[in-house]
């Protein structure tokens, strides 16, 4: 039998609650044709909202290894007309037009022996699709699966993933929440995902292919954390959610933005103001390492930007810092930075 094409509408089969304010919508092709797509791809729905059709993009949360149906997992968004229509008006038996599947944010395009999946909120959907396919096919599995949510009750697919992890070796689940649910103890990671957590979750992160999906601010913090740890960003891939205004395969794997990260080919110069010593270095070297090369002692502790022991003040110039809570915003405003997790940019003079 031929596969489904976007010339045929999708028929809603069910709408089921998934987590707090999250539903999973299951679609089938009225003809019974199976779906063909790569795990991690997305679909663009044409929604018949008042005032004309609205095109809304959603990543497919089901796996191509289960081709008889296709699911989209959607979080309620009061300010989104399209999402409101799906939750308030879409019912089983109704049909909607769709375009796709499309997109290049998929492990198929980047095969690897080890993966690190990092997501926040509904950014978990492509990771769920890719993980389910690996699980269904019985493939070798070495995945560190990191998901961040506001509270434990808002973790999407938690029970399903935990069930998979009990059936196959190599699926290592890591949950990070901002705060626990009331009256329910939480023993996992809590706070904001940072370098220290990543190092504990996946000590061999340098050997892994990284896929990241979530809000732009979240993905930027992940990029900065990995870059600060010396990760090869050629092995970093990200996806973001932006609905196209017209139909068609416009939503593709988001290119890694130029975050003006330190470059090993660009030289910097650190001047130690009290002695007048100057030390040339690559931008990718930390100020702590440069100081040691110059014979300048800076007290240090954790070397992860947590303890604040290496706090140093700039007289002039700029540094690129990715810390993990060892310094306050007020101290940064006053010119302080942490030498262990900061890289010099251009010419920098220190009060040392």
Short mmCIF file of C-alpha atoms in Angstrom, two decimals:
data_model
loop_
_atom_site.label_atom_id
_atom_site.label_comp_id
_atom_site.label_asym_id
_atom_site.label_seq_id
_atom_site.Cartn_x
_atom_site.Cartn_y
_atom_site.Cartn_z
CA UNK A 1 0.00 0.00 0.00
CA UNK A 2 1.20 3.52 -0.81
CA UNK A 3 2.15 5.82 2.06
CA UNK A 4 0.12 8.79 3.21
CA UNK A 5 0.71 12.05 1.33
CA UNK A 6 -0.33 15.52 2.41
CA UNK A 7 -2.93 15.59 -0.36
CA UNK A 8 -5.09 13.51 2.00
CA UNK A 9 -6.40 15.18 5.17
CA UNK A 10 -5.71 13.79 8.63
CA UNK A 11 -8.54 12.42 10.74
CA UNK A 12 -8.45 13.02 14.48
CA UNK A 13 -8.79 9.72 16.34
CA UNK A 14 -8.33 10.78 19.95
CA UNK A 15 -7.23 13.63 22.21
CA UNK A 16 -5.77 12.45 25.49
CA UNK A 17 -4.22 14.31 28.46
CA UNK A 18 -0.46 13.85 28.67
CA UNK A 19 0.67 16.09 31.54
CA UNK A 20 -0.37 19.37 33.16
CA UNK A 21 -1.88 21.54 30.35
CA UNK A 22 -0.58 19.12 27.70
CA UNK A 23 -2.58 16.87 25.35
CA UNK A 24 -1.59 14.31 22.73
CA UNK A 25 -3.65 14.31 19.54
CA UNK A 26 -3.68 11.07 17.53
CA UNK A 27 -4.32 11.19 13.78
CA UNK A 28 -4.85 8.51 11.15
CA UNK A 29 -5.23 8.65 7.39
CA UNK A 30 -8.89 8.03 6.39
CA UNK A 31 -7.61 5.73 3.64
CA UNK A 32 -5.69 3.65 6.18
CA UNK A 33 -2.38 4.43 4.49
CA UNK A 34 0.67 4.28 6.78
CA UNK A 35 2.76 7.34 7.56
CA UNK A 36 6.39 7.63 6.52
CA UNK A 37 8.69 10.13 8.22
CA UNK A 38 11.97 10.39 10.10
CA UNK A 39 11.88 10.51 13.88
CA UNK A 40 12.19 14.15 14.93
CA UNK A 41 10.45 15.65 11.90
CA UNK A 42 7.49 18.04 12.11
CA UNK A 43 4.11 18.55 10.48
CA UNK A 44 2.31 21.79 9.60
CA UNK A 45 -1.45 21.76 10.20
CA UNK A 46 -3.88 23.98 8.33
CA UNK A 47 -6.37 24.96 11.02
CA UNK A 48 -9.81 26.31 10.03
CA UNK A 49 -9.93 29.10 12.59
CA UNK A 50 -12.35 32.03 12.20
CA UNK A 51 -10.98 34.57 9.76
CA UNK A 52 -9.21 32.10 7.51
CA UNK A 53 -6.83 29.14 7.74
CA UNK A 54 -3.96 29.32 10.20
CA UNK A 55 -0.80 27.27 9.71
CA UNK A 56 0.73 25.86 12.87
CA UNK A 57 3.82 23.66 13.10
CA UNK A 58 4.20 20.76 15.56
CA UNK A 59 6.91 18.16 15.95
CA UNK A 60 5.66 14.59 15.61
CA UNK A 61 5.90 12.83 18.97
CA UNK A 62 5.16 9.31 17.71
CA UNK A 63 7.71 7.04 16.05
CA UNK A 64 7.92 5.98 12.38
CA UNK A 65 8.19 2.45 13.74
CA UNK A 66 4.45 2.76 14.51
CA UNK A 67 3.26 3.95 11.08
CA UNK A 68 -0.49 3.35 11.38
CA UNK A 69 -1.01 6.54 13.37
CA UNK A 70 0.71 9.85 13.98
CA UNK A 71 0.63 11.87 17.18
CA UNK A 72 1.27 15.52 18.01
CA UNK A 73 1.79 16.53 21.64
CA UNK A 74 0.63 20.07 22.33
CA UNK A 75 0.81 22.37 25.35
CA UNK A 76 -2.08 24.74 26.06
CA UNK A 77 -1.18 28.33 25.16
CA UNK A 78 -3.91 30.89 25.92
CA UNK A 79 -2.34 33.46 23.56
CA UNK A 80 -2.15 31.04 20.59
CA UNK A 81 -5.25 31.01 18.40
CA UNK A 82 -4.17 27.79 16.71
CA UNK A 83 -3.50 25.85 19.92
CA UNK A 84 -6.74 27.15 21.47
CA UNK A 85 -8.68 25.89 18.43
CA UNK A 86 -7.08 22.42 18.69
CA UNK A 87 -7.89 22.10 22.39
CA UNK A 88 -11.33 23.75 22.32
CA UNK A 89 -12.74 22.77 18.92
CA UNK A 90 -10.94 19.71 17.50
CA UNK A 91 -12.81 16.49 18.17
CA UNK A 92 -12.42 12.82 17.13
CA UNK A 93 -13.76 12.29 13.62
CA UNK A 94 -12.88 15.78 12.40
CA UNK A 95 -10.40 16.18 9.56
CA UNK A 96 -7.68 18.79 9.02
CA UNK A 97 -5.29 19.43 6.18
CA UNK A 98 -1.56 19.05 6.77
CA UNK A 99 1.75 19.67 5.03
CA UNK A 100 4.86 17.56 5.51
CA UNK A 101 6.41 15.76 7.23
CA UNK A 102 9.53 17.91 6.96
CA UNK A 103 12.68 18.86 8.82
CA UNK A 104 16.26 17.69 9.32
CA UNK A 105 16.38 17.59 13.14
CA UNK A 106 16.71 13.83 13.30
CA UNK A 107 19.21 11.23 14.43
CA UNK A 108 18.85 9.61 11.01
CA UNK A 109 20.83 12.51 9.57
CA UNK A 110 23.45 12.31 12.36
CA UNK A 111 24.02 8.65 13.27
CA UNK A 112 26.19 8.15 16.35
CA UNK A 113 27.05 5.52 18.94
CA UNK A 114 26.15 7.82 21.81
CA UNK A 115 23.52 10.54 22.10
CA UNK A 116 22.75 13.31 24.56
CA UNK A 117 19.15 14.52 24.21
CA UNK A 118 18.48 17.80 26.04
CA UNK A 119 15.03 19.35 26.08
CA UNK A 120 12.70 21.65 27.97
CA UNK A 121 8.91 21.57 28.00
CA UNK A 122 7.36 20.42 24.73
CA UNK A 123 10.85 20.36 23.26
CA UNK A 124 10.80 16.76 24.49
CA UNK A 125 8.58 15.70 21.54
CA UNK A 126 11.28 15.05 18.89
CA UNK A 127 13.44 13.33 21.54
CA UNK A 128 10.50 11.07 22.39
CA UNK A 129 10.05 10.17 18.72
CA UNK A 130 13.74 9.35 18.24
CA UNK A 131 13.98 7.38 21.50
CA UNK A 132 10.82 5.39 20.76
CA UNK A 133 12.15 4.39 17.35
CA UNK A 134 15.42 3.15 18.86
CA UNK A 135 13.41 1.27 21.51
CA UNK A 136 11.02 -0.32 19.01
CA UNK A 137 13.75 -1.43 16.63
CA UNK A 138 15.76 -3.03 19.42
CA UNK A 139 18.77 -1.02 18.31
CA UNK A 140 21.84 -0.55 20.48
CA UNK A 141 20.98 2.23 22.88
CA UNK A 142 23.28 4.70 24.61
CA UNK A 143 21.20 7.77 25.31
CA UNK A 144 21.45 10.25 28.15
CA UNK A 145 17.98 11.80 28.08
CA UNK A 146 17.76 15.15 29.90
CA UNK A 147 14.45 16.98 30.25
CA UNK A 148 13.72 20.18 32.15
CA UNK A 149 10.30 21.21 33.43
CA UNK A 150 8.88 23.68 35.90
CA UNK A 151 7.49 20.97 38.20
CA UNK A 152 7.48 17.15 38.27
CA UNK A 153 3.80 17.05 37.29
CA UNK A 154 4.68 18.94 34.08
CA UNK A 155 7.23 16.40 32.82
CA UNK A 156 5.81 15.08 29.55
CA UNK A 157 6.10 11.33 28.75
CA UNK A 158 7.70 10.63 32.13
CA UNK A 159 5.96 7.30 32.82
CA UNK A 160 6.33 6.11 29.23
CA UNK A 161 10.04 6.83 29.19
CA UNK A 162 10.57 5.23 32.58
CA UNK A 163 8.82 2.11 31.28
CA UNK A 164 11.18 2.01 28.28
CA UNK A 165 14.17 2.45 30.57
CA UNK A 166 13.13 -0.65 32.54
CA UNK A 167 13.05 -2.73 29.35
CA UNK A 168 16.29 -1.72 27.62
CA UNK A 169 19.80 -1.00 28.81
CA UNK A 170 21.41 2.27 27.88
CA UNK A 171 18.52 4.72 28.29
CA UNK A 172 19.60 7.00 31.13
CA UNK A 173 16.85 9.43 32.17
CA UNK A 174 17.66 12.71 33.93
CA UNK A 175 14.91 15.08 35.05
CA UNK A 176 15.49 18.69 36.14
CA UNK A 177 12.70 20.75 37.72
CA UNK A 178 12.56 24.37 38.82
CA UNK A 179 10.48 23.55 41.89
CA UNK A 180 8.84 20.46 43.44
CA UNK A 181 5.11 19.85 43.49
CA UNK A 182 3.37 20.66 46.74
CA UNK A 183 3.07 17.67 49.09
CA UNK A 184 5.19 15.50 46.77
CA UNK A 185 8.90 15.00 47.55
CA UNK A 186 11.38 15.42 44.69
CA UNK A 187 14.78 13.73 44.87
CA UNK A 188 16.08 14.54 41.40
CA UNK A 189 17.90 17.57 40.05
CA UNK A 190 16.42 20.95 40.93
CA UNK A 191 17.25 24.40 39.63
CA UNK A 192 18.53 25.57 36.27
CA UNK A 193 20.44 23.19 34.01
CA UNK A 194 24.13 24.14 34.13
CA UNK A 195 27.63 22.89 33.37
CA UNK A 196 27.98 21.11 36.70
CA UNK A 197 24.75 19.17 36.14
CA UNK A 198 25.76 18.24 32.59
CA UNK A 199 29.09 16.94 33.83
CA UNK A 200 27.35 14.78 36.43
CA UNK A 201 24.63 13.54 34.07
CA UNK A 202 26.90 12.68 31.15
CA UNK A 203 30.59 12.58 32.15
CA UNK A 204 31.43 11.51 28.58
CA UNK A 205 29.50 14.39 26.95
CA UNK A 206 32.47 15.13 24.68
CA UNK A 207 31.87 11.78 22.95
CA UNK A 208 28.15 12.29 22.35
CA UNK A 209 26.02 13.70 19.54
CA UNK A 210 23.87 16.38 21.15
CA UNK A 211 20.29 17.20 20.18
CA UNK A 212 18.65 20.15 21.94
CA UNK A 213 15.10 21.47 21.71
CA UNK A 214 13.16 24.04 23.73
CA UNK A 215 12.72 27.79 24.12
CA UNK A 216 15.45 29.90 22.52
CA UNK A 217 16.73 31.15 25.90
CA UNK A 218 17.05 27.56 27.09
CA UNK A 219 18.91 26.44 23.96
CA UNK A 220 21.26 29.42 24.23
CA UNK A 221 22.14 28.50 27.81
CA UNK A 222 22.81 24.90 26.70
CA UNK A 223 25.04 26.10 23.84
CA UNK A 224 26.99 28.33 26.18
CA UNK A 225 27.38 25.59 28.78
CA UNK A 226 28.67 23.09 26.20
CA UNK A 227 31.00 25.61 24.58
CA UNK A 228 32.37 26.52 28.00
CA UNK A 229 33.11 22.84 28.59
CA UNK A 230 35.08 22.56 25.33
CA UNK A 231 32.42 20.65 23.38
CA UNK A 232 32.86 20.40 19.58
CA UNK A 233 29.78 22.32 18.40
CA UNK A 234 29.86 20.52 15.04
CA UNK A 235 28.15 17.71 16.96
CA UNK A 236 25.43 19.99 18.38
CA UNK A 237 21.99 20.17 16.73
CA UNK A 238 18.95 22.16 17.76
CA UNK A 239 15.32 22.64 16.86
CA UNK A 240 12.96 25.46 17.74
CA UNK A 241 9.27 26.10 17.28
CA UNK A 242 8.18 28.91 14.96
CA UNK A 243 4.99 28.46 12.97
CA UNK A 244 5.21 29.35 9.26
CA UNK A 245 2.70 31.84 7.88
CA UNK A 246 2.14 29.85 4.68
CA UNK A 247 2.03 26.12 4.03
CA UNK A 248 5.06 24.14 3.03
CA UNK A 249 8.20 22.57 4.49
CA UNK A 250 9.63 25.77 5.95
CA UNK A 251 10.38 24.58 9.48
CA UNK A 252 13.78 22.91 9.35
CA UNK A 253 16.51 22.20 11.84
CA UNK A 254 17.45 25.55 13.28
CA UNK A 255 21.04 26.50 12.44
CA UNK A 256 23.24 26.96 15.46
CA UNK A 257 23.28 30.74 15.98
CA UNK A 258 26.51 32.63 16.12
CA UNK A 259 26.67 33.34 19.85
CA UNK A 260 30.05 35.03 19.48
CA UNK A 261 31.66 32.19 21.39
CA UNK A 262 35.40 32.21 22.11
CA UNK A 263 37.47 31.22 19.07
CA UNK A 264 40.79 29.39 19.37
CA UNK A 265 42.05 31.21 16.26
CA UNK A 266 41.54 34.64 17.82
CA UNK A 267 44.21 35.95 20.17
CA UNK A 268 43.67 37.94 23.34
CA UNK A 269 45.98 39.69 25.79
CA UNK A 270 45.69 39.76 29.57
CA UNK A 271 47.47 42.46 31.56
CA UNK A 272 47.96 42.01 35.28
CA UNK A 273 47.64 45.57 36.52
CA UNK A 274 49.61 45.38 39.76
CA UNK A 275 52.74 43.87 38.22
CA UNK A 276 52.38 45.13 34.66
CA UNK A 277 52.85 41.61 33.29
CA UNK A 278 51.21 40.84 29.94
CA UNK A 279 50.27 37.39 28.66
CA UNK A 280 49.06 36.56 25.15
CA UNK A 281 46.64 33.68 24.73
CA UNK A 282 43.85 32.25 22.60
CA UNK A 283 40.30 33.35 23.41
CA UNK A 284 39.44 29.79 24.34
CA UNK A 285 41.83 29.78 27.33
CA UNK A 286 40.36 30.64 30.71
CA UNK A 287 41.67 33.62 32.63
CA UNK A 288 42.67 31.19 35.39
CA UNK A 289 44.86 29.22 32.99
CA UNK A 290 46.41 32.41 31.60
CA UNK A 291 47.22 33.63 35.11
CA UNK A 292 48.95 30.36 35.93
CA UNK A 293 51.03 30.62 32.74
CA UNK A 294 52.11 34.10 33.85
CA UNK A 295 52.97 32.86 37.34
CA UNK A 296 50.08 34.76 38.94
CA UNK A 297 48.26 32.87 41.69
CA UNK A 298 44.47 33.09 41.76
CA UNK A 299 42.77 31.17 44.59
CA UNK A 300 40.42 28.55 43.15
CA UNK A 301 38.13 25.79 44.32
CA UNK A 302 35.56 24.00 42.18
CA UNK A 303 36.71 25.27 38.71
CA UNK A 304 33.04 24.99 37.62
CA UNK A 305 31.90 28.53 38.44
CA UNK A 306 30.03 27.39 41.56
CA UNK A 307 32.07 28.27 44.64
CA UNK A 308 33.15 31.82 43.72
CA UNK A 309 36.67 31.38 45.13
CA UNK A 310 38.36 32.71 41.96
CA UNK A 311 36.36 35.94 41.83
CA UNK A 312 38.49 38.60 40.13
CA UNK A 313 37.95 42.24 39.17
CA UNK A 314 38.55 43.78 35.75
CA UNK A 315 40.09 47.21 35.36
CA UNK A 316 39.21 47.31 31.67
CA UNK A 317 38.25 45.05 28.78
CA UNK A 318 35.74 42.25 28.46
CA UNK A 319 35.47 38.54 29.23
CA UNK A 320 33.09 35.78 28.16
CA UNK A 321 31.75 34.07 31.28
CA UNK A 322 29.50 31.01 31.72
CA UNK A 323 29.10 30.52 35.46
CA UNK A 324 26.97 28.23 37.62
CA UNK A 325 25.87 30.57 40.37
CA UNK A 326 29.17 31.50 42.00
CA UNK A 327 28.72 35.23 41.37
CA UNK A 328 25.84 37.70 41.67
CA UNK A 329 24.53 40.12 39.06
CA UNK A 330 25.53 43.03 41.30
CA UNK A 331 29.11 41.77 41.43
CA UNK A 332 29.18 41.39 37.65
CA UNK A 333 27.94 44.99 37.32
CA UNK A 334 30.83 46.08 39.54
CA UNK A 335 33.33 44.44 37.16
CA UNK A 336 33.90 41.12 38.90
CA UNK A 337 34.02 37.75 37.12
CA UNK A 338 35.03 34.15 37.84
CA UNK A 339 38.47 33.38 36.41
CA UNK A 340 37.84 29.62 36.16
CA UNK A 341 34.97 29.94 33.68
CA UNK A 342 35.78 33.18 31.83
CA UNK A 343 37.62 33.73 28.56
CA UNK A 344 39.39 37.00 27.70
CA UNK A 345 38.12 39.01 24.72
CA UNK A 346 40.70 41.28 23.11
CA UNK A 347 42.77 43.22 25.64
CA UNK A 348 41.80 42.75 29.27
CA UNK A 349 43.43 44.37 32.33
CA UNK A 350 42.91 42.79 35.75
CA UNK A 351 43.24 44.11 39.28
CA UNK A 352 45.89 41.49 40.08
#
